[in-house]
XYZ file of C-alpha atoms in Angstrom:
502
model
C -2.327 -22.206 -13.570
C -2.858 -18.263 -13.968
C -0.505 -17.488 -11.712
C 2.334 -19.474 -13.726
C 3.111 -21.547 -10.570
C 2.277 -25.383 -10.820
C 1.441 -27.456 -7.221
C 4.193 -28.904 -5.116
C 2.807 -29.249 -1.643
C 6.081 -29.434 0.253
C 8.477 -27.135 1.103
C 11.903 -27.513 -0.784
C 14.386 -25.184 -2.968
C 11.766 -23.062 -5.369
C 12.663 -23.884 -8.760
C 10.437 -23.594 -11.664
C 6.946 -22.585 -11.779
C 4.929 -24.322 -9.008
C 2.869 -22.670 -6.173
C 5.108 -20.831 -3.554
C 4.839 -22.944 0.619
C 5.612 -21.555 3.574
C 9.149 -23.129 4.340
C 10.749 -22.993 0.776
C 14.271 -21.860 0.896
C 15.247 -18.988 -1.969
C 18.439 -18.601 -3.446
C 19.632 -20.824 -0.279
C 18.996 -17.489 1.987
C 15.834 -16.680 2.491
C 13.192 -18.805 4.508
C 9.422 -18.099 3.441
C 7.377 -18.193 6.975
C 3.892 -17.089 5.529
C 2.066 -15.156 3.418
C 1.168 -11.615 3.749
C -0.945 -11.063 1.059
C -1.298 -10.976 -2.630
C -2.027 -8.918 -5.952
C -1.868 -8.034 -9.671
C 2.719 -7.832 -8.960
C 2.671 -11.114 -7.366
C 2.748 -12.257 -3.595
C 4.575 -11.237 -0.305
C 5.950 -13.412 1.915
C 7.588 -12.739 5.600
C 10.707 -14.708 4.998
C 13.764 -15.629 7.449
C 16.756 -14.084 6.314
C 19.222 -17.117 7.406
C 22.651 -15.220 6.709
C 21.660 -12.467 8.560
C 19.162 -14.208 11.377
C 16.495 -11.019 10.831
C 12.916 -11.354 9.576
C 12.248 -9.842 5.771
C 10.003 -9.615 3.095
C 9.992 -11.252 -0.331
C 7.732 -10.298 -3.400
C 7.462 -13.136 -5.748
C 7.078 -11.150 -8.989
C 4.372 -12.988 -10.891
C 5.209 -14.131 -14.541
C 3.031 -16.079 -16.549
C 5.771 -17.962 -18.669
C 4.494 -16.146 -21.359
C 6.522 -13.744 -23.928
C 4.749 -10.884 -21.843
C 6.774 -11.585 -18.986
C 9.597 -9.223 -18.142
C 12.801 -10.641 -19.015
C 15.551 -11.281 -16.364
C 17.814 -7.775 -17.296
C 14.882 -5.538 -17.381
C 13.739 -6.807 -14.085
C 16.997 -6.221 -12.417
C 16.852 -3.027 -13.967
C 14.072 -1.907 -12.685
C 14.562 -3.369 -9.125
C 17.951 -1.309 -9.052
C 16.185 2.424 -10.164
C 14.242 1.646 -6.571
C 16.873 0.494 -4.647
C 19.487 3.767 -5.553
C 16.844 5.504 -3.403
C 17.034 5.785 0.339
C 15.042 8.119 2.273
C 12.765 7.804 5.431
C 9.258 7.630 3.861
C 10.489 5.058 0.856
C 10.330 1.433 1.597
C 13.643 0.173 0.611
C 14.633 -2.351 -2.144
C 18.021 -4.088 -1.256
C 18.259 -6.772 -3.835
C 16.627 -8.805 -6.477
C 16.814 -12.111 -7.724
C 15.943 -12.657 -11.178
C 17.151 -16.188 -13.665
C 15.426 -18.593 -15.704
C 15.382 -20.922 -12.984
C 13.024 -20.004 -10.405
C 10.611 -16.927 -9.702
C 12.115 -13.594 -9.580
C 11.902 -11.331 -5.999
C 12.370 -8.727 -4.229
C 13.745 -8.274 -0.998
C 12.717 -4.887 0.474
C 12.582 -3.070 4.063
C 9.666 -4.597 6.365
C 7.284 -2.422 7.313
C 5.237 -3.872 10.742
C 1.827 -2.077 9.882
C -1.185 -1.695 7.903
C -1.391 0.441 4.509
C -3.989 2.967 4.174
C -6.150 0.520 2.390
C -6.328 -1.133 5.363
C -6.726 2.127 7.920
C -9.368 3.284 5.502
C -11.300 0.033 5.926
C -11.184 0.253 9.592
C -12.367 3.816 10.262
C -15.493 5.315 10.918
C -17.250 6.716 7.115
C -13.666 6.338 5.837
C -13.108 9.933 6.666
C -9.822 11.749 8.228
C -9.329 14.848 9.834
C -7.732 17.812 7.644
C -5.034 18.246 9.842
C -4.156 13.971 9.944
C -4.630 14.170 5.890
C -2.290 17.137 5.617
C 0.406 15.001 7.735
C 0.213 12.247 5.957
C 0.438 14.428 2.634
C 3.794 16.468 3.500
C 4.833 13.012 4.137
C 3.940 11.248 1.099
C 5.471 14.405 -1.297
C 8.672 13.923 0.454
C 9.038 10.188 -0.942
C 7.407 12.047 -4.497
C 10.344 14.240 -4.776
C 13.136 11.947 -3.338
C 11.946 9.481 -5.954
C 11.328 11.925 -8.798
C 14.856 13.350 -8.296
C 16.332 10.165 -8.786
C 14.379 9.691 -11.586
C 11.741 7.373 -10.481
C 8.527 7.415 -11.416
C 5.792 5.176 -9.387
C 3.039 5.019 -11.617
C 0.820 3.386 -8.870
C 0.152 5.644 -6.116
C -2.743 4.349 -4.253
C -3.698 3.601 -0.805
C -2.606 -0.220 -0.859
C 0.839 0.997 -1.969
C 1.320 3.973 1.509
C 2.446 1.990 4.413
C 2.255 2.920 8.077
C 4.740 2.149 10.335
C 4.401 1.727 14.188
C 6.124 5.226 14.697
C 3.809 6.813 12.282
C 5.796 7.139 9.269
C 3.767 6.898 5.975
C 6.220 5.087 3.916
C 5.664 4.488 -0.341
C 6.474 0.822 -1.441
C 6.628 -1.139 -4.503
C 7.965 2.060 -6.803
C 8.827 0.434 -10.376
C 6.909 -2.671 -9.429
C 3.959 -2.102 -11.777
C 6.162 -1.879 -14.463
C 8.199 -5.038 -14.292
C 5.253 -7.373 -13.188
C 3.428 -6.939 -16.829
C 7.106 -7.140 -18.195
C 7.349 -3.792 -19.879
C 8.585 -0.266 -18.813
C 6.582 2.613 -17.085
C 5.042 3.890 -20.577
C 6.041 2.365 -23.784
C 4.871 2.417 -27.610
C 3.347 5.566 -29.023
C -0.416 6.407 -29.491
C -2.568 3.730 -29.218
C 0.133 0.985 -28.626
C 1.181 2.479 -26.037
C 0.132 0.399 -22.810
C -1.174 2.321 -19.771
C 0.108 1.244 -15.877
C -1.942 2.406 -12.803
C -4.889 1.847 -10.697
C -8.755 3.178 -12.696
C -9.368 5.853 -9.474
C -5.744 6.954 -9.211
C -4.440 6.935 -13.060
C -3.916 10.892 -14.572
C -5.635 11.954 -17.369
C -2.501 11.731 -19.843
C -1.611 8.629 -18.824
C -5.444 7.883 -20.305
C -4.831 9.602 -23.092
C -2.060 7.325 -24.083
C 0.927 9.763 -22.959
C 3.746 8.609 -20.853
C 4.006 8.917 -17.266
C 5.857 11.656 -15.610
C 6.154 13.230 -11.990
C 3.106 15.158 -12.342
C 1.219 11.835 -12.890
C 2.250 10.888 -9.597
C 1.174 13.878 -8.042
C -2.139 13.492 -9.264
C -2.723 10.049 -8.074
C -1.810 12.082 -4.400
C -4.708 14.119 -5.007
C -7.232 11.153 -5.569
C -4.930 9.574 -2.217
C -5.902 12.310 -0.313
C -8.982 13.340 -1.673
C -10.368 9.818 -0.871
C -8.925 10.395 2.853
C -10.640 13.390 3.447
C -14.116 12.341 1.444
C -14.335 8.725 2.328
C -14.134 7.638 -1.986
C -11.938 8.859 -4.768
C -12.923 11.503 -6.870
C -14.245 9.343 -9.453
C -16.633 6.227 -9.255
C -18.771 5.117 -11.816
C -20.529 1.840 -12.843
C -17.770 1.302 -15.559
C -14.000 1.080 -16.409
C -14.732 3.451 -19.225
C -17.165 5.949 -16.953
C -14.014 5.917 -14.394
C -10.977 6.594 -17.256
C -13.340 9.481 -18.791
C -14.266 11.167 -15.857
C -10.500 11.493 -15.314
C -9.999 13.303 -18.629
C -13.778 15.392 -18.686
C -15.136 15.904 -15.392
C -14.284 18.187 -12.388
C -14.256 16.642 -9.244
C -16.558 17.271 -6.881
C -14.997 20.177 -3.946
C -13.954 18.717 -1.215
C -15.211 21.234 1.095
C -19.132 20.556 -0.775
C -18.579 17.039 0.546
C -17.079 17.613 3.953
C -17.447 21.469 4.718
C -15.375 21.035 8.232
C -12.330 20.166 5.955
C -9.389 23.523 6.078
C -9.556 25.518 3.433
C -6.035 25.455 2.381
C -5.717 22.151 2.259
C -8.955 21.087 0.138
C -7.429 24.298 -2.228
C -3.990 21.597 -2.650
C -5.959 18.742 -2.906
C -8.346 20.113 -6.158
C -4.885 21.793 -7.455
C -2.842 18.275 -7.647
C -6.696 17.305 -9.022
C -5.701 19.426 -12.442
C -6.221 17.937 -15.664
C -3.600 20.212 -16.779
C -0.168 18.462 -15.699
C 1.977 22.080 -15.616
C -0.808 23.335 -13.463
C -0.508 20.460 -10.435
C 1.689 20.943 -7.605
C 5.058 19.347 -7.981
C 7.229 19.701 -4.868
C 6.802 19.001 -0.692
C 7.464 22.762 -0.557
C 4.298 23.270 -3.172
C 2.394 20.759 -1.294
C 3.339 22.303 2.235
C 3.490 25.518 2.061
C -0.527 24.968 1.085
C -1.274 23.109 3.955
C -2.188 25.641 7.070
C -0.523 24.702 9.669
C 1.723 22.239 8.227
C 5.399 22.086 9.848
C 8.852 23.673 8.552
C 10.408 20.787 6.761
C 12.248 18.129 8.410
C 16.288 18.429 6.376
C 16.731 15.152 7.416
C 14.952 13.383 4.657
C 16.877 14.695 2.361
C 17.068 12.233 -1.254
C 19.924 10.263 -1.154
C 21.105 8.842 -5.017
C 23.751 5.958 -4.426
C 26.520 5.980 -7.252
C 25.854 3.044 -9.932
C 28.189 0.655 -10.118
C 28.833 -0.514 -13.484
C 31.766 -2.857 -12.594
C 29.131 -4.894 -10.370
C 27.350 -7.860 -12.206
C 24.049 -9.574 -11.429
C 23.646 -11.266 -8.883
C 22.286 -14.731 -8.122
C 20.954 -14.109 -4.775
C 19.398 -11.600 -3.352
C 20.463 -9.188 -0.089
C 17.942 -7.926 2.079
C 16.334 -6.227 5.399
C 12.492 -6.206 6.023
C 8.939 -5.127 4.518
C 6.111 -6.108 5.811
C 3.600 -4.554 3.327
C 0.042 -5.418 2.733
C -0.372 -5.965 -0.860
C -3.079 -4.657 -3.087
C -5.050 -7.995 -3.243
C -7.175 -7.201 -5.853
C -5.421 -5.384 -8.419
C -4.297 -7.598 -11.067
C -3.758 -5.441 -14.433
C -4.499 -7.222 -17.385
C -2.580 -5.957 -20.685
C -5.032 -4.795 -23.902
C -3.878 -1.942 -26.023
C -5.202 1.034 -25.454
C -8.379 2.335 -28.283
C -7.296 5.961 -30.248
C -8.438 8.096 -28.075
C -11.122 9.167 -30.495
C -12.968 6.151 -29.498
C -13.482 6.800 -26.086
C -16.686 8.097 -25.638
C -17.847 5.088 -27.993
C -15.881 2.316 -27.215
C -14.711 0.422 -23.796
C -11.271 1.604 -22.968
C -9.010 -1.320 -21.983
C -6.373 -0.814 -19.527
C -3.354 -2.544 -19.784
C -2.451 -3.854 -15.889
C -4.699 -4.331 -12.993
C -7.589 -2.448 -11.991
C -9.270 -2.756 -8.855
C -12.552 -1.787 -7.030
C -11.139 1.036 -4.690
C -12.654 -0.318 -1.621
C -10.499 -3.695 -2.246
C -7.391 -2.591 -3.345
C -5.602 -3.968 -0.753
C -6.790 -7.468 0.508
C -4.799 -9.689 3.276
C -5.424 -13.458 3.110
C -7.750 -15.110 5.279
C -5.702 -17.135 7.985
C -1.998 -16.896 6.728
C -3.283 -19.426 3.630
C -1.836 -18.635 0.184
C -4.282 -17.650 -2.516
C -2.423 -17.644 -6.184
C -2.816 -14.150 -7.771
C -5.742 -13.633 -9.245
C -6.179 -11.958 -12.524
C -9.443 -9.654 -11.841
C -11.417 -8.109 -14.871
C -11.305 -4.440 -15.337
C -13.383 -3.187 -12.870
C -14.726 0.851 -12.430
C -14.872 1.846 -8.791
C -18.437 1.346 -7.670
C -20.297 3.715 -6.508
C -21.082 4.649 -2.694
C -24.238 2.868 -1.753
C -25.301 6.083 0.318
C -23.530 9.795 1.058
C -20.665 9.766 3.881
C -21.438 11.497 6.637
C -19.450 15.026 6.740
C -18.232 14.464 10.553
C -14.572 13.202 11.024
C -13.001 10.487 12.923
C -10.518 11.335 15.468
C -7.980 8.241 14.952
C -5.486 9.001 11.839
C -2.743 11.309 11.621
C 1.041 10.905 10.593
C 3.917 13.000 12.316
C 6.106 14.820 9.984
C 9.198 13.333 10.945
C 10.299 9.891 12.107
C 11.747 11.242 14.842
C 8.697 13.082 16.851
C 5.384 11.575 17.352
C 2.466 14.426 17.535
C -1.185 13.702 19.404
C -2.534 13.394 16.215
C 0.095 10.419 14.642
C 0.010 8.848 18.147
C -3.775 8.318 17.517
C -3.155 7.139 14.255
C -0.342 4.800 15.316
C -2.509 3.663 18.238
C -5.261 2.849 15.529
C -2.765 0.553 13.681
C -1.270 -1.309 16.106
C -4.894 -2.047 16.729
C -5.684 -3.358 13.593
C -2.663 -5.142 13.644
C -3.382 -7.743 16.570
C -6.825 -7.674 15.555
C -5.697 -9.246 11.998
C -3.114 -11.617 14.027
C -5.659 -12.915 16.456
C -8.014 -13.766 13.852
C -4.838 -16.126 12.247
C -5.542 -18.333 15.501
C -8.232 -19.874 13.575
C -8.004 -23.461 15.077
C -9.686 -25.096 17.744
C -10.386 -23.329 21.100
C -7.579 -21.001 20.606
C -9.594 -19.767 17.454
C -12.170 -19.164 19.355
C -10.470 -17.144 22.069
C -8.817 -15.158 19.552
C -11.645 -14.432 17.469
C -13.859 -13.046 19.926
C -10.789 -10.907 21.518
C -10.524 -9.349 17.917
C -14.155 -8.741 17.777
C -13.756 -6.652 21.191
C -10.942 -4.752 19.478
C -12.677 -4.209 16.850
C -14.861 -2.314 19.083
C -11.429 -0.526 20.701
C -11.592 0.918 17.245
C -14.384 2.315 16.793
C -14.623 3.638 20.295
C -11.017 5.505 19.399
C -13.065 6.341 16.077
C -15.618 8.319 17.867
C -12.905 9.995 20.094
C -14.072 7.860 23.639
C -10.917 7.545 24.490
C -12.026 6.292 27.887
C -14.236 4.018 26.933
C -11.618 2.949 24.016
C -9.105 2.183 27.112
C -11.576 0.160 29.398
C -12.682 -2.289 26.964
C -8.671 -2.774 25.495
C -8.400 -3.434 29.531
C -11.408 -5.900 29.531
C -10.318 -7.570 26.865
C -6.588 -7.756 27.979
C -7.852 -9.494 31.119
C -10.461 -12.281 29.071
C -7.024 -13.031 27.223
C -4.870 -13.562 30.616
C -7.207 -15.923 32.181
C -7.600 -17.884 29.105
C -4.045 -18.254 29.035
C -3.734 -18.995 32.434
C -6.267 -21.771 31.962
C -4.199 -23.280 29.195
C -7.192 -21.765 26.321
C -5.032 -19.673 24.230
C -1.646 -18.996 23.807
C -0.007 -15.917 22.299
C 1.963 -15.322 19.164
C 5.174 -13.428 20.005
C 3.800 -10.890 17.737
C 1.010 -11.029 19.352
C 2.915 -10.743 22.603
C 4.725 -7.331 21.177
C 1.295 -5.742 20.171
C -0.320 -5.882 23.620
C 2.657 -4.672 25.466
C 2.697 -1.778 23.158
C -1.141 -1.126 23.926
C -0.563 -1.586 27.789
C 1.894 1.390 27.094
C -0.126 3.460 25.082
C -3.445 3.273 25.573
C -4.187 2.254 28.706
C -1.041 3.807 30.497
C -1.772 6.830 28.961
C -4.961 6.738 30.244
């Protein structure tokens, strides 16, 4: 199969290369439950962790069985860069399982929300508010330059890979994870052997040119992050792959402020400056970033980087440690591997990226009903372009606090928005029988909660959560429907928020 995984229909110890089932025990520890999602690194799974009797998560790295895979040593490698870094807005790796055996994984922290893939999908134009977007920035430069210190660099910065957790924390996931799913390092080779990592609307313009990756490559993909936040699309989409990766290197991005004039001044001015071609002339620091943003809030010292001592002494292990992460893959971004043309050719010749591109509007795809679906390798793909202009006026539903420990108006919106999207997604899993049916039309109706929190009727929002809170108690009163305790979780959180608070 593509995927390198053959078909074994029942759940057992996961050796070799067959399909991944929900109950397959890994490195006799970890219990898969179900599938999360899936993309160009591999798949995630919620797994039981039976030693320690909590939930985590579990990326199956996908290999092919081919000589392109990466080998065992660079894998653990890799996986250990990540996990040396601990701070607040970095999803955590705790341990990796890599052998000749079975699938390697990861085992990271679990992160109960949607990415911003997902947020993006559910709000109105696809547009935030400058002040949410320059939340949500300070936030993601703090993980930049805890990770950068330690000397990591992500290489995939993209909405599908910024996580939002129920407090309202933007958290970065899956740092060194493009690199060891196509088996090779960040940036290897020189000229045009040199193989190029990222996402077609997020990669920097030396990284298309064939040079390696560095910090300021990172904070350019924030500038296409936030630029698509505030504009509703990235600053570059074209009919091609080629149109896309030139653009990067040629063309100016449109201003932010032509597309949405209500956006702050300072903060569309940080946005076009991580935007520079020129890498010395990007931002490169949360104090660059913030002290650009009007408005923005006095640093929070406790997310300070934290670099854990190696320990040399310490050999590989054959199973894995863990806690949680509950992150929504990129679906649709399977990287394929070509060799990049001179760079000469470009304006004549397609330019072949080696890893996975994806559409922006799918990067990030959840499966349909808990089922798994096998990674799929995707052809390079440009991002398409918007079928008709975004409107300039901004939803009222996103924001991010600046510290895990206080929740503003604006991140309790946000976080209100999420937790709505969340039981929508669950109750549309209750896909059998009358059940389904109950649950599907209750996530239609929330669907609705959405948008009404979109438009700011916040009223309106809170009366037909109500409505549809009651619908759901007589039908399980009647014996119709029955709820998950995640389920469960999500509506008393609602009750507490949104229509308490109401």
């Amino acid at each position: 199969m593509s995927d390198g995984w053959s078909e074994l229909p029942e759940p057992g110890r996961l050796r070799g290369r067959r399909q991944p089932v929900g109950g397959d025990l890994l490195a006799g520890r970890y219990r898969l439950a179900h599938l999360l999602g899936h993309g160009g690194a591999g798949q995630v799974w919620r797994a039981d962790d039976l030693e320690l009797g909590r939930p985590v998560a579990v990326k199956l790295l996908r290999q092919s069985g081919t000589t392109g895979d990466a080998p065992p040593d660079a894998i653990r490698a890799e996986a250990r860069k990540a996990a040396r870094l601990v701070h607040p807005n970095v999803v955590a790796v705790y341990d990796v399982v890599a052998g000749d055996d079975s699938p390697a994984f990861l085992v990271m922290e679990l992160v109960d929300g949607p990415n911003l893939a997902e947020v993006l999908r559910t709000t109105a134009n696809g547009q935030a508010a400058s002040a949410q977007v320059a939340e949500i920035a300070v936030q993601i430069a703090r993980a930049l330059d805890a990770a950068h210190a330690a000397g990591v660099v992500h290489c995939d910065i993209k909405p599908g890979n910024l996580l939002l957790a129920p407090d309202g924390t933007v958290k970065v996931t899956d740092f060194g994870i493009a690199a060891i799913s196509v088996g090779i390092p960040a940036s290897t080779g020189s000229g045009q052997d040199r193989e190029l990592l990222g996402t077609a609307p997020y990669v920097s313009p030396e990284q298309v040119r064939g040079q390696p990756a560095t910090p300021a490559s990172d904070w350019y993909a924030l500038g296409c992050v936030l630029y698509e936040l505030l504009a509703g699309r990235p600053p570059f989409v074209a009919d091609t792959l080629e149109e896309v990766l030139g653009q990067h290197i040629h063309t100016a991005p449109v201003p932010i402020q032509t597309i949405r004039p209500d956006v702050n001044g300072d903060l569309a001015a940080v946005v076009m400056a991580l935007l520079a071609k020129d890498p010395a002339r990007r931002p490169a620091s949360v104090q660059a970033v913030s002290a650009g943003v009007s408005g923005s809030r006095a640093l929070d010292p406790s997310g300070q980087t934290q670099v854990l001592p190696v320990l040399d002494s310490v050999a590989p292990t054959a199973a894995a440690h863990g806690d949680q992460s509950t992150h929504r893959p990129d679906a649709s971004t399977t990287w394929r591997r070509h060799r990049l043309l001179p760079i000469a050719a470009i304006a004549t010749a397609a330019l072949i990226v080696a890893a996975a591109v994806a559409v922006w509007r799918d990067s990030t795809t959840s499966t349909d009903a808990g089922q798994p679906q096998p990674g799929l390798t995707t052809k390079a793909t440009a991002a398409p372009r918007p079928s008709s202009p975004r409107p300039s006026s901004p939803p009222a539903t996103r924001s991010t606090p600046t510290s895990a420990g206080s929740t503003t108006p604006t991140a309790a919106r946000l976080n209100t928005g999420a937790t709505l999207t969340s039981l929508a997604q669950l109750l549309r899993e209750q896909s059998r029988g009358r059940e389904g049916k109950v649950g599907r039309a209750a996530a239609r109706d929330i669907d609705q909660v959405i948008a009404y929190l979109a438009a700011g009727e916040t009223d309106k929002a809170a009366e037909k959560y109500r409505d549809t809170g009651k619908r759901l108690a007589e039908a399980q009163r009647d014996g119709r429907w029955t709820p998950t305790p995640q389920i469960t979780a999500l509506l008393g959180q609602l009750d507490r928020t949104l229509v308490q608070g109401n």
